Tab-separated table of C-alpha atoms and ligand atoms in Angstrom:
chain	number	residue	atom	x	y	z
A	74	MET	CA	80.503	-50.650	116.521
A	75	ASP	CA	80.103	-54.504	116.014
A	76	ARG	CA	81.106	-55.322	112.561
A	77	LEU	CA	77.939	-55.276	110.521
A	78	LYS	CA	75.916	-58.534	109.463
A	79	ILE	CA	75.572	-58.722	105.836
A	80	ALA	CA	73.445	-61.225	103.801
A	81	THR	CA	72.153	-61.761	100.336
A	82	ALA	CA	69.098	-63.924	99.175
A	83	TRP	CA	68.446	-64.823	95.492
A	84	MET	CA	64.694	-65.983	94.401
A	85	GLY	CA	63.067	-65.715	91.755
A	86	GLY	CA	65.441	-63.979	89.634
A	87	CYS	CA	68.361	-65.116	86.788
A	88	SER	CA	70.973	-64.110	89.535
A	89	GLY	CA	72.345	-61.512	87.224
A	90	CYS	CA	71.923	-58.973	90.029
A	91	HIS	CA	74.366	-61.352	92.395
A	92	MET	CA	76.808	-61.235	89.283
A	93	SER	CA	76.343	-57.568	89.304
A	94	PHE	CA	77.761	-57.601	93.180
A	95	LEU	CA	80.425	-59.959	92.078
A	96	ASP	CA	81.408	-57.073	89.371
A	97	LEU	CA	82.498	-54.915	92.846
A	98	ASP	CA	86.008	-56.888	91.821
A	99	GLU	CA	88.404	-55.948	94.455
A	100	TRP	CA	86.255	-53.875	96.609
A	101	LEU	CA	84.494	-56.972	97.756
A	102	PHE	CA	88.066	-57.324	99.584
A	103	ASP	CA	87.102	-53.611	101.383
A	104	LEU	CA	83.387	-54.859	102.109
A	105	ALA	CA	84.576	-57.858	103.559
A	106	ALA	CA	87.032	-56.622	105.733
A	107	ALA	CA	84.363	-53.949	107.098
A	108	VAL	CA	81.342	-56.263	107.342
A	109	ASP	CA	80.865	-60.315	108.159
A	110	VAL	CA	78.878	-61.883	105.564
A	111	VAL	CA	76.115	-64.288	107.167
A	112	TYR	CA	74.173	-65.863	104.084
A	113	SER	CA	74.534	-65.884	100.806
A	114	PRO	CA	74.207	-68.213	97.900
A	115	VAL	CA	77.960	-67.331	97.198
A	116	ILE	CA	79.308	-68.891	100.757
A	117	ASP	CA	78.073	-72.187	102.062
A	118	VAL	CA	75.451	-71.891	104.760
A	119	LYS	CA	72.169	-73.251	104.666
A	120	VAL	CA	70.080	-71.853	107.396
A	121	TYR	CA	69.517	-68.011	107.279
A	122	PRO	CA	70.664	-66.838	110.811
A	123	ARG	CA	69.206	-64.494	113.210
A	124	GLY	CA	70.317	-60.544	113.975
A	125	VAL	CA	71.057	-60.282	110.498
A	126	ASP	CA	71.732	-56.554	109.907
A	127	VAL	CA	71.084	-55.779	106.115
A	128	CYS	CA	69.905	-58.331	103.420
A	129	LEU	CA	69.825	-57.504	99.624
A	130	ILE	CA	67.270	-59.536	97.900
A	131	GLU	CA	67.544	-60.330	94.728
A	132	GLY	CA	64.086	-61.926	92.242
A	133	ALA	CA	60.585	-61.953	92.919
A	134	VAL	CA	58.451	-64.138	95.085
A	135	ALA	CA	57.764	-67.176	92.472
A	136	ASN	CA	57.468	-70.068	94.713
A	137	GLU	CA	56.729	-71.199	98.200
A	138	ASP	CA	60.267	-71.887	99.742
A	139	ASN	CA	60.486	-67.778	98.334
A	140	LEU	CA	57.657	-67.064	100.506
A	141	GLU	CA	58.607	-68.693	103.545
A	142	LEU	CA	62.400	-67.958	103.441
A	143	LEU	CA	61.217	-64.252	102.675
A	144	LEU	CA	59.560	-64.460	105.847
A	145	GLN	CA	62.212	-65.602	108.179
A	146	ILE	CA	64.516	-63.207	106.486
A	147	ARG	CA	62.192	-60.458	107.294
A	148	GLU	CA	61.341	-61.792	110.712
A	149	ARG	CA	65.521	-61.747	111.063
A	150	THR	CA	66.867	-58.929	109.584
A	151	ARG	CA	67.106	-55.202	110.706
A	152	ILE	CA	67.011	-53.246	107.103
A	153	LEU	CA	65.718	-55.343	103.916
A	154	VAL	CA	66.832	-53.839	101.036
A	155	ALA	CA	65.054	-54.830	97.301
A	156	PHE	CA	67.716	-55.609	95.012
A	157	GLY	CA	67.082	-55.155	91.680
A	158	ASP	CA	64.104	-55.208	89.213
A	159	CYS	CA	62.705	-58.890	89.931
A	160	ALA	CA	62.522	-57.670	93.672
A	161	VAL	CA	61.324	-54.203	93.253
A	162	THR	CA	58.878	-55.109	90.155
A	163	GLY	CA	58.296	-58.699	89.793
A	164	ASN	CA	59.759	-57.366	86.069
A	165	VAL	CA	60.286	-60.365	84.126
A	166	THR	CA	59.480	-63.126	86.772
A	167	ALA	CA	56.269	-62.134	87.382
A	168	MET	CA	55.733	-61.851	83.077
A	169	ARG	CA	53.239	-64.834	83.602
A	170	ASN	CA	50.935	-62.865	86.552
A	171	PRO	CA	48.525	-61.776	83.412
A	172	LEU	CA	48.398	-65.766	82.570
A	173	GLY	CA	46.393	-66.159	85.543
A	174	ASN	CA	48.446	-68.917	87.490
A	175	ALA	CA	51.316	-70.590	86.706
A	176	ASP	CA	49.544	-73.586	84.738
A	177	PRO	CA	50.109	-72.371	82.042
A	178	VAL	CA	53.830	-71.493	81.924
A	179	LEU	CA	53.994	-74.720	83.390
A	180	ASN	CA	52.207	-76.639	80.581
A	181	ARG	CA	54.312	-74.897	77.923
A	182	ALA	CA	57.465	-76.029	79.425
A	183	TYR	CA	56.809	-79.486	80.457
A	184	LEU	CA	53.613	-81.098	78.281
A	185	ARG	CA	55.439	-80.371	74.988
A	186	PRO	CA	53.770	-82.684	72.203
A	187	GLU	CA	57.489	-83.172	70.981
A	188	ASP	CA	58.134	-84.923	74.366
A	189	LEU	CA	58.151	-88.563	74.519
A	190	HIS	CA	56.827	-88.949	78.089
A	191	PRO	CA	55.607	-85.182	78.933
A	192	ARG	CA	54.898	-84.986	82.631
A	193	LEU	CA	54.629	-81.902	85.067
A	194	PRO	CA	57.475	-82.037	87.594
A	195	ALA	CA	55.980	-83.019	90.848
A	196	GLU	CA	58.597	-84.108	93.831
A	197	PRO	CA	56.921	-82.810	96.980
A	198	GLY	CA	59.030	-81.895	99.729
A	199	ILE	CA	61.705	-81.136	97.221
A	200	LEU	CA	60.570	-78.952	94.742
A	201	PRO	CA	58.667	-76.142	95.609
A	202	ALA	CA	55.102	-75.429	94.510
A	203	LEU	CA	54.542	-72.473	92.015
A	204	LEU	CA	52.672	-69.688	93.531
A	205	PRO	CA	49.700	-68.808	91.620
A	206	ARG	CA	50.820	-65.139	91.025
A	207	VAL	CA	54.750	-64.113	91.659
A	208	LEU	CA	55.239	-60.874	93.860
A	209	PRO	CA	57.590	-58.176	94.130
A	210	ILE	CA	58.892	-58.304	97.484
A	211	GLN	CA	57.600	-55.380	98.951
A	212	GLU	CA	54.063	-56.769	98.460
A	213	ALA	CA	54.513	-59.865	100.787
A	214	VAL	CA	56.425	-57.943	103.074
A	215	PRO	CA	57.609	-54.521	104.607
A	216	VAL	CA	60.906	-53.292	102.540
A	217	ASP	CA	63.229	-50.742	103.926
A	218	TYR	CA	65.215	-49.651	100.390
A	219	TYR	CA	65.006	-50.568	96.752
A	220	ILE	CA	67.839	-51.022	94.390
A	221	PRO	CA	66.090	-50.629	90.673
A	222	GLY	CA	68.137	-51.912	87.733
A	223	CYS	CA	68.310	-55.258	85.878
A	224	PRO	CA	70.731	-55.624	86.797
A	225	PRO	CA	71.491	-52.528	89.041
A	226	PRO	CA	75.189	-51.372	87.804
A	227	ALA	CA	77.771	-52.720	89.911
A	228	ALA	CA	78.804	-48.745	91.650
A	229	ARG	CA	75.053	-48.556	92.406
A	230	ILE	CA	75.340	-51.520	94.716
A	231	ARG	CA	78.501	-50.463	96.295
A	232	ALA	CA	77.238	-46.668	96.682
A	233	ILE	CA	73.897	-48.117	99.048
A	234	LEU	CA	76.478	-50.930	100.644
A	235	GLN	CA	78.842	-47.798	101.641
A	236	GLN	CA	76.212	-45.903	103.126
A	237	LEU	CA	74.661	-48.673	105.012
A	238	VAL	CA	77.710	-49.577	106.427
A	239	ALA	CA	78.772	-45.994	107.479
A	240	GLY	CA	75.315	-45.644	109.017
A	241	GLN	CA	73.610	-43.323	107.012
A	242	VAL	CA	70.307	-43.568	105.002
A	243	PRO	CA	70.509	-44.239	101.667
A	244	THR	CA	69.707	-41.800	98.891
A	245	GLN	CA	69.462	-42.474	95.672
A	246	THR	CA	68.573	-39.942	93.036
A	247	GLY	CA	68.740	-39.654	89.259
A	248	ALA	CA	70.121	-42.058	87.130
A	249	ASP	CA	70.314	-44.294	89.894
A	250	LEU	CA	66.641	-44.748	89.627
A	251	THR	CA	66.459	-46.484	86.486
A	252	TYR	CA	64.907	-49.586	85.711
A	253	GLY	CA	65.924	-52.189	82.926
B	99	MET	CA	48.832	-9.707	70.695
B	100	ALA	CA	48.437	-7.876	74.433
B	101	ALA	CA	50.971	-9.339	77.227
B	102	LYS	CA	50.240	-10.520	80.873
B	103	THR	CA	52.411	-10.602	83.516
B	104	LEU	CA	52.058	-13.513	86.353
B	105	THR	CA	54.705	-14.969	88.690
B	106	ILE	CA	56.223	-18.575	88.408
B	107	ASP	CA	58.335	-19.511	91.143
B	108	GLY	CA	58.427	-16.506	92.253
B	109	ARG	CA	59.912	-14.877	89.194
B	110	LEU	CA	58.020	-12.238	87.125
B	111	ILE	CA	57.116	-13.296	84.024
B	112	SER	CA	55.246	-11.368	80.782
B	113	ALA	CA	53.765	-14.156	78.325
B	114	ALA	CA	50.977	-13.367	75.454
B	115	GLU	CA	47.443	-13.630	77.029
B	116	ASP	CA	46.709	-16.685	75.044
B	117	GLN	CA	49.742	-18.659	76.516
B	118	THR	CA	49.107	-21.839	79.002
B	119	VAL	CA	50.786	-21.975	82.000
B	120	LEU	CA	53.243	-24.882	80.720
B	121	GLN	CA	53.929	-22.435	77.709
B	122	ALA	CA	55.238	-19.682	79.671
B	123	ALA	CA	56.886	-21.661	82.160
B	124	LYS	CA	59.262	-23.020	79.169
B	125	ASP	CA	59.818	-19.673	77.222
B	126	ALA	CA	61.085	-18.465	81.166
B	127	GLY	CA	63.190	-21.787	80.702
B	128	ILE	CA	60.902	-23.609	84.239
B	129	GLN	CA	60.877	-26.941	83.050
B	130	ILE	CA	57.622	-28.888	84.286
B	131	PRO	CA	57.356	-32.455	83.576
B	132	THR	CA	55.087	-33.662	80.928
B	133	LEU	CA	53.753	-37.029	79.394
B	134	CYS	CA	50.348	-36.357	77.387
B	135	HIS	CA	51.494	-33.115	75.939
B	136	LEU	CA	53.504	-33.444	72.584
B	137	GLU	CA	55.004	-29.827	70.995
B	138	GLY	CA	52.618	-29.359	67.929
B	139	LEU	CA	49.650	-30.991	68.892
B	140	SER	CA	46.441	-29.548	71.191
B	141	ASP	CA	46.780	-30.559	74.863
B	142	ILE	CA	43.982	-32.437	76.683
B	143	GLY	CA	45.421	-32.506	80.110
B	144	ALA	CA	45.035	-36.107	80.404
B	145	CYS	CA	48.011	-37.669	82.563
B	146	ARG	CA	48.187	-34.820	85.013
B	147	LEU	CA	51.962	-34.533	85.464
B	148	CYS	CA	52.027	-30.865	84.885
B	149	VAL	CA	49.692	-30.233	87.515
B	150	VAL	CA	50.709	-26.822	89.348
B	151	GLU	CA	49.506	-24.870	92.131
B	152	VAL	CA	47.857	-21.511	91.410
B	153	ALA	CA	47.586	-19.050	94.051
B	154	GLY	CA	43.507	-18.657	95.436
B	155	SER	CA	42.691	-22.293	94.426
B	156	ASN	CA	42.545	-25.159	96.528
B	157	LYS	CA	42.550	-27.450	93.145
B	158	LEU	CA	45.737	-28.562	91.559
B	159	LEU	CA	45.659	-27.466	87.969
B	160	PRO	CA	47.308	-29.138	84.635
B	161	ALA	CA	50.166	-26.153	83.386
B	162	CYS	CA	49.278	-27.493	79.329
B	163	VAL	CA	45.671	-26.421	79.612
B	164	THR	CA	45.642	-23.695	82.103
B	165	ARG	CA	45.885	-20.160	80.531
B	166	ILE	CA	47.827	-17.595	82.115
B	167	ALA	CA	45.753	-14.879	83.466
B	168	GLU	CA	47.279	-11.390	84.794
B	169	GLY	CA	48.698	-11.359	87.996
B	170	MET	CA	48.593	-15.187	88.382
B	171	GLN	CA	50.924	-16.767	90.889
B	172	VAL	CA	51.929	-20.388	90.176
B	173	ARG	CA	54.067	-22.691	91.498
B	174	THR	CA	55.329	-25.614	89.660
B	175	ASP	CA	57.803	-27.727	92.425
B	176	THR	CA	56.697	-28.452	96.072
B	177	GLU	CA	56.163	-30.858	98.081
B	178	ARG	CA	52.515	-31.260	97.351
B	179	LEU	CA	52.963	-31.514	93.635
B	180	ARG	CA	56.042	-34.014	94.144
B	181	HIS	CA	53.632	-36.274	95.919
B	182	TYR	CA	50.778	-36.239	93.482
B	183	ARG	CA	52.854	-36.452	90.473
B	184	ARG	CA	54.908	-39.565	91.970
B	185	MET	CA	51.659	-41.001	92.622
B	186	VAL	CA	50.585	-40.626	88.807
B	187	LEU	CA	53.260	-42.351	87.858
B	188	GLU	CA	52.874	-45.239	90.534
B	189	LEU	CA	49.656	-45.614	89.038
B	190	LEU	CA	50.968	-45.715	85.406
B	191	PHE	CA	52.856	-48.636	86.073
B	192	ALA	CA	50.768	-50.370	88.495
B	193	GLU	CA	48.069	-50.378	85.864
B	194	ARG	CA	49.274	-52.205	82.982
B	195	ASN	CA	52.480	-54.174	82.437
B	196	HIS	CA	55.833	-52.512	82.378
B	197	VAL	CA	58.996	-54.864	82.059
B	198	CYS	CA	61.411	-51.973	81.087
B	199	ALA	CA	64.430	-54.600	80.740
B	200	VAL	CA	62.832	-56.554	77.990
B	201	CYS	CA	61.008	-53.537	76.028
B	202	VAL	CA	61.302	-51.946	72.566
B	203	ALA	CA	61.818	-48.549	74.635
B	204	ASN	CA	64.099	-49.215	77.246
B	205	GLY	CA	66.459	-46.317	77.637
B	206	HIS	CA	64.380	-44.284	75.057
B	207	CYS	CA	61.500	-43.734	77.025
B	208	GLU	CA	59.663	-40.682	78.358
B	209	LEU	CA	57.458	-42.981	81.157
B	210	GLN	CA	60.914	-44.551	82.543
B	211	ALA	CA	62.664	-41.387	82.396
B	212	LEU	CA	60.229	-39.484	84.707
B	213	ALA	CA	60.766	-42.853	86.643
B	214	LEU	CA	63.692	-41.303	87.322
B	215	ALA	CA	63.354	-37.440	87.540
B	216	LEU	CA	60.413	-38.010	90.401
B	217	GLY	CA	62.454	-40.463	92.182
B	218	MET	CA	60.107	-43.209	91.657
B	219	ASP	CA	62.226	-45.885	94.127
B	220	HIS	CA	58.972	-48.567	93.702
B	221	VAL	CA	55.642	-48.681	93.304
B	222	ARG	CA	53.358	-48.530	96.213
B	223	PHE	CA	50.171	-49.853	94.722
B	224	GLU	CA	49.315	-53.704	94.015
B	225	TYR	CA	50.440	-54.108	90.567
B	226	ARG	CA	46.960	-54.860	88.452
B	227	PHE	CA	49.130	-57.811	86.071
B	228	PRO	CA	46.247	-57.238	83.656
B	229	LYS	CA	46.010	-59.407	80.211
B	230	TYR	CA	46.382	-57.264	77.189
B	231	SER	CA	47.084	-58.186	73.730
B	232	VAL	CA	49.895	-57.279	71.434
B	233	ASP	CA	48.486	-56.289	67.528
B	234	ILE	CA	51.305	-56.944	65.015
B	235	THR	CA	49.299	-57.334	62.023
B	236	HIS	CA	50.473	-53.802	60.382
B	237	HIS	CA	53.291	-54.667	58.132
B	238	SER	CA	55.347	-51.860	58.933
B	239	PHE	CA	54.527	-51.162	63.099
B	240	GLY	CA	52.979	-53.074	65.806
B	241	ILE	CA	50.974	-51.889	69.160
B	242	ASP	CA	51.958	-53.470	72.669
B	243	HIS	CA	48.352	-52.372	74.780
B	244	ASN	CA	50.819	-53.771	77.821
B	245	ARG	CA	52.859	-50.735	77.467
B	246	CYS	CA	50.156	-47.928	76.503
B	247	ILE	CA	49.453	-45.303	78.946
B	248	LEU	CA	46.337	-43.918	76.917
B	249	CYS	CA	48.214	-40.304	76.432
B	250	THR	CA	46.067	-40.342	73.030
B	251	ARG	CA	49.340	-38.716	71.232
B	252	CYS	CA	49.076	-41.110	68.747
B	253	VAL	CA	45.474	-40.384	68.474
B	254	ARG	CA	45.477	-36.680	68.317
B	255	VAL	CA	48.765	-36.957	65.571
B	256	CYS	CA	46.838	-39.512	63.360
B	257	TRP	CA	43.604	-37.201	63.233
B	258	TYR	CA	44.791	-33.633	63.251
B	259	ILE	CA	48.464	-33.925	61.748
B	260	GLU	CA	48.276	-36.693	59.296
B	261	GLY	CA	44.313	-36.469	58.908
B	262	ALA	CA	44.028	-40.041	59.056
B	263	GLY	CA	41.659	-40.519	61.841
B	264	THR	CA	42.799	-44.361	62.035
B	265	LYS	CA	43.524	-44.597	65.995
B	266	ASN	CA	40.785	-44.150	68.153
B	267	VAL	CA	40.365	-44.729	72.071
B	268	ALA	CA	37.252	-46.890	73.143
B	269	GLY	CA	35.970	-48.217	76.347
B	270	ARG	CA	36.113	-46.880	79.787
B	271	GLY	CA	38.020	-46.722	83.107
B	272	ALA	CA	39.971	-50.014	83.027
B	273	GLU	CA	38.698	-51.067	79.604
B	274	CYS	CA	39.887	-48.240	78.204
B	275	ARG	CA	42.405	-48.570	74.881
B	276	ILE	CA	43.326	-47.033	71.827
B	277	ILE	CA	42.006	-48.774	68.989
B	278	THR	CA	42.190	-48.898	65.236
B	279	ASP	CA	39.131	-47.572	62.995
B	280	LEU	CA	36.171	-49.441	64.571
B	281	ASN	CA	37.977	-51.904	66.434
B	282	GLN	CA	39.757	-54.014	64.159
B	283	SER	CA	43.196	-55.297	63.523
B	284	TRP	CA	45.783	-52.876	62.331
B	285	GLY	CA	46.500	-54.437	59.544
B	286	THR	CA	42.812	-55.056	57.958
B	287	SER	CA	42.477	-50.998	58.176
B	288	GLU	CA	42.093	-49.236	55.032
B	289	THR	CA	42.229	-45.534	56.458
B	290	CYS	CA	45.516	-45.857	58.000
B	291	THR	CA	48.287	-44.662	55.442
B	292	SER	CA	51.509	-45.939	56.988
B	293	CYS	CA	53.036	-42.672	57.851
B	294	GLY	CA	54.083	-43.697	61.104
B	295	LYS	CA	53.661	-40.734	62.957
B	296	CYS	CA	51.560	-42.490	65.426
B	297	VAL	CA	55.155	-44.529	66.526
B	298	GLN	CA	57.158	-41.479	66.630
B	299	ALA	CA	54.595	-39.792	68.936
B	300	CYS	CA	54.293	-42.544	71.122
B	301	PRO	CA	56.326	-42.044	74.700
B	302	THR	CA	56.486	-45.374	75.576
B	303	GLY	CA	57.135	-48.811	74.359
B	304	ALA	CA	53.755	-49.285	73.220
B	305	LEU	CA	54.172	-48.098	69.901
B	306	PHE	CA	56.943	-49.388	67.831
B	307	LYS	CA	58.426	-50.487	64.124
B	308	ARG	CA	58.177	-53.815	63.917
B	309	GLY	CA	61.247	-56.067	63.955
B	310	SER	CA	62.705	-53.767	67.143
B	311	ALA	CA	64.464	-55.483	69.426
B	312	VAL	CA	64.621	-54.316	73.480
B	313	ALA	CA	66.252	-50.878	73.668
B	314	GLU	CA	66.093	-50.444	70.080
B	315	MET	CA	63.569	-48.358	69.754
B	316	GLU	CA	64.201	-44.755	69.080
B	317	ARG	CA	62.088	-42.190	68.033
B	318	ASP	CA	62.693	-39.493	65.496
B	319	ARG	CA	59.878	-36.492	66.031
B	320	THR	CA	62.202	-34.151	63.453
B	321	ARG	CA	59.302	-35.175	60.762
B	322	LEU	CA	56.581	-33.994	63.315
B	323	GLU	CA	58.267	-30.902	64.057
B	324	PHE	CA	58.831	-30.060	60.300
B	325	ILE	CA	55.062	-30.296	59.772
B	326	VAL	CA	54.288	-28.454	62.631
B	327	ASN	CA	56.378	-25.900	62.177
B	328	ALA	CA	55.601	-25.250	58.129
B	329	ARG	CA	51.794	-25.358	59.062
B	330	GLU	CA	52.241	-22.987	62.190
B	331	LYS	CA	54.610	-20.768	61.383
B	332	LYS	CA	54.808	-21.186	57.446
B	333	GLN	CA	58.358	-22.182	57.694
B	334	TRP	CA	59.169	-24.759	55.065
B	335	ILE	CA	62.683	-24.777	54.859
B	336	VAL	CA	64.775	-26.549	57.181
C	286	LIG	S1	57.054	-48.253	77.893
C	286	LIG	FE1	59.030	-47.496	79.282
C	286	LIG	S2	58.178	-47.414	81.432
C	286	LIG	FE2	57.476	-49.568	80.070
C	286	LIG	S3	57.978	-51.035	79.977
C	286	LIG	FE3	58.708	-50.182	78.172
C	286	LIG	S4	60.353	-48.635	78.843
C	286	LIG	FE4	59.594	-49.182	80.520
C	287	LIG	S1	49.868	-46.330	72.100
C	287	LIG	FE1	51.764	-44.811	72.788
C	287	LIG	S2	50.569	-42.869	71.725
C	287	LIG	FE2	49.072	-44.096	71.857
C	287	LIG	S3	47.959	-43.566	74.062
C	287	LIG	FE3	49.032	-45.522	73.986
C	287	LIG	S4	51.032	-44.512	75.226
C	287	LIG	FE4	50.230	-42.476	74.289
C	288	LIG	S1	50.914	-32.951	80.534
C	288	LIG	FE1	49.359	-31.809	81.345
C	288	LIG	S2	48.146	-33.361	81.888
C	288	LIG	FE2	49.547	-34.125	80.831
């Protein structure tokens, strides 16, 4: 059988899920021996490749770049895993949703009276615009599996990856489904 | 009191005739998930997590407000029940804003615990993300409506255990919410005795002690249990 092509992506999240992934320490050597990591914030690849088997997505869909990349990932990936609470529920990233759109948080962060020249960041083509509503991954594209947790503990990530690498349907029960 | 016999999950059980299916199951060591039920408070059947199947009825019946009957055949754990319980849970999560990672009740929350007990790996409904307020005008306690599931445990404990009648329910449907007295800020209440029973009764992070940070809101139900025992069983000494 061909080696599994695995990717990870980082959207609107704090990177804590990826930190937890790196927390797998020496097991990462075993993983690297069994699969090819073809796209990830921790490797230097700019374009999401075609024919990816599994992609773990950290973070919610918060800006236009997130959405564009997510649609591309879904199209080019067999198994998509929502990775962590922000991906699964929106979590902290989506806490601005009840405010209506992105303006209140942008204004609060950039138009502060104590700043000398307050202005909203605007760099078209460089800085992606925030979406009016932050989406959990499954509200934007179909998702195959979910790993809740903020962040998911390393052991939980390992259990899912082991099952996927072995070609099994990942099953999680009990404490492996803890949010927060 | 006369006893009745019934079967729960195929087991023959005899129970006092005034018991509910939930009590009879509990006495027989059969766990049914609950959320609005709290030992010592009258049940109102609000959350529907405790639904069971009863032979001869097409409807699912809430175990906490269904009396047992002679010859009743009850099932507490079927595919159909799991399907609806999970749906109820997902609707509760989609209805308001639950962010466990930054919640005072993280790790001590009955809603969060049920999510893992019932295998809720995600919510299939669109989240509503409604806008709700937090009232921290009381000197000791606060209420965060974002986390409230409208179980009304706080209302019942306030009316029937403390006898203050401060907490109430107002509005209908999506507008439904817990209010203080005549819909005023908690700090201005003249009826609230600041006993904190509502805070101890709440299953989620909605009611909390002021100053609690993430995951710090642990409940102590022993005071409630003590009062209920004293009243119902006349046992005054712990
Ligand atoms: S109330 Fe419970 S379910 Fe809701 S955010 Fe807090 S811990 Fe999570
Ligand atoms: S504040 Fe707590 S106890 Fe009161 S209805 Fe809401 S969830 Fe239930
Ligand atoms: S526990 Fe029976 S309906 Fe809530």
